Amino acid sequence: MSRVVHVLEPDAPGCGPSTWRVLADLQSDDAVFVLGGRAAVKAVGDAGVVVTASVPTPLRTPRLAGRAVRRALVGCSPDRIVAWSESALVAALSSGTTTEVVGVVAAVEPRSPVIETSRREVAAVHPIGSETGPALVRRGWRLGSTIAAADLPVRGTDHPDRRHARRASIRGQWGIDDDRLVVAVTTDPVHGSDVSAAMTAAASAAVAGRGLCLVADPAGINAVASSHWLREGVGRFGGAPVGLVLDARVRDPKSIAYGIDVAAQVDFAPAVTFTPPSVVELRTWLACGVPVVASDRPNAASLVRDRVDGRLLPPGDRNAFVRVLTRLVDEPGLVTDMAHAAAATHGRGLPVRRPRWLSNSEDQSAGESSPENPIAASR
């Protein structure tokens, strides 16, 4: 088996805990370089990845990490380098290595990392999800085949028999002692969902008598501002109570899935360029038995079956989101049915096998599905 080195930047879009667990399943005897310090190495290691080396990133500039990557490569002599984000690609290419470099990118970054055009064209970049590819092409990357989320080893929660006890424990940490609807705002990439838009929709549903609670990443767009707005607005509008919990663990669906009823990807600001969500994170929510409400765009539509394991809404339609929240509060049985459908379809796990883009130089067909992959074969 050829020696492969993976380069991972844990803070990059599309490289959250869901992606770390995919890498852990695919790692085998491969080496893994983590761009970051001890905290980053520990977090990735806790997800099951065996980290070979920690590579510092001076001034948080990937291009400046090239020299450190080159030093780390001396003891590996790899046949291939797999970079899991644009920043990791830039760091690997800046090392000056002659080894083949392949990119696997689940989400684009707010700003494209700086590197010479000639170096960008060296690496073949495989987008995860069909929406990511066009954005990468516009930034000058040479596109390889598209990787479907259904072809990755995404697994559901551990010990589903303990769901009830863990649900009470997680909700207790958030101060929730009733059965109100709890909605997680997706966070990969962190700039892909607008927390204030979700908060406005939740408040609209609450005014109509449907109380619920949102869980969002403190680093999310307008997350802190939404918290301040909610605190100032307490008692100023009628209806049922609405809550907002800021918890960084929302980046890791498996860690809090038992306490979540629905995950939502929210993009309501038409003036802001749309950022495709990471299909790895969306599929992890589904595999954990959490229905997903998202805009009806290619990435989400490739996973979510509308009215079966989630809802697909017209992009930018806030009223549709309010109507969906209202119905989910009114019909808890519908949430349960969609949760069971999501876990049954996406939570079975996949046989861990070496994908073609990882094991050899042949491109994997974008529409290919293997008989070894029960989910891809059934879709």
JSON list of C-alpha atoms in Angstrom, two decimals, residues 151 349-353 369-378:
[
{"chain": "A", "resi": 151, "resn": "ASP", "atom": "CA", "xyz": [-19.47, 7.50, -0.34]},
{"chain": "A", "resi": 349, "resn": "GLY", "atom": "CA", "xyz": [-22.28, 3.27, 8.45]},
{"chain": "A", "resi": 350, "resn": "LEU", "atom": "CA", "xyz": [-20.25, 2.13, 5.47]},
{"chain": "A", "resi": 351, "resn": "PRO", "atom": "CA", "xyz": [-17.64, -0.56, 4.92]},
{"chain": "A", "resi": 352, "resn": "VAL", "atom": "CA", "xyz": [-14.34, 1.25, 5.38]},
{"chain": "A", "resi": 353, "resn": "ARG", "atom": "CA", "xyz": [-12.52, 0.94, 2.07]},
{"chain": "A", "resi": 369, "resn": "SER", "atom": "CA", "xyz": [-21.68, 4.13, -6.87]},
{"chain": "A", "resi": 370, "resn": "SER", "atom": "CA", "xyz": [-20.06, 0.94, -5.67]},
{"chain": "A", "resi": 371, "resn": "PRO", "atom": "CA", "xyz": [-21.93, -2.23, -4.66]},
{"chain": "A", "resi": 372, "resn": "GLU", "atom": "CA", "xyz": [-19.82, -2.14, -1.51]},
{"chain": "A", "resi": 373, "resn": "ASN", "atom": "CA", "xyz": [-21.66, 1.05, -0.60]},
{"chain": "A", "resi": 374, "resn": "PRO", "atom": "CA", "xyz": [-25.23, 0.12, 0.37]},
{"chain": "A", "resi": 375, "resn": "ILE", "atom": "CA", "xyz": [-26.38, 3.71, 0.76]},
{"chain": "A", "resi": 376, "resn": "ALA", "atom": "CA", "xyz": [-25.00, 4.94, -2.56]},
{"chain": "A", "resi": 377, "resn": "ALA", "atom": "CA", "xyz": [-26.33, 1.86, -4.33]},
{"chain": "A", "resi": 378, "resn": "SER", "atom": "CA", "xyz": [-29.81, 2.36, -2.92]}
]
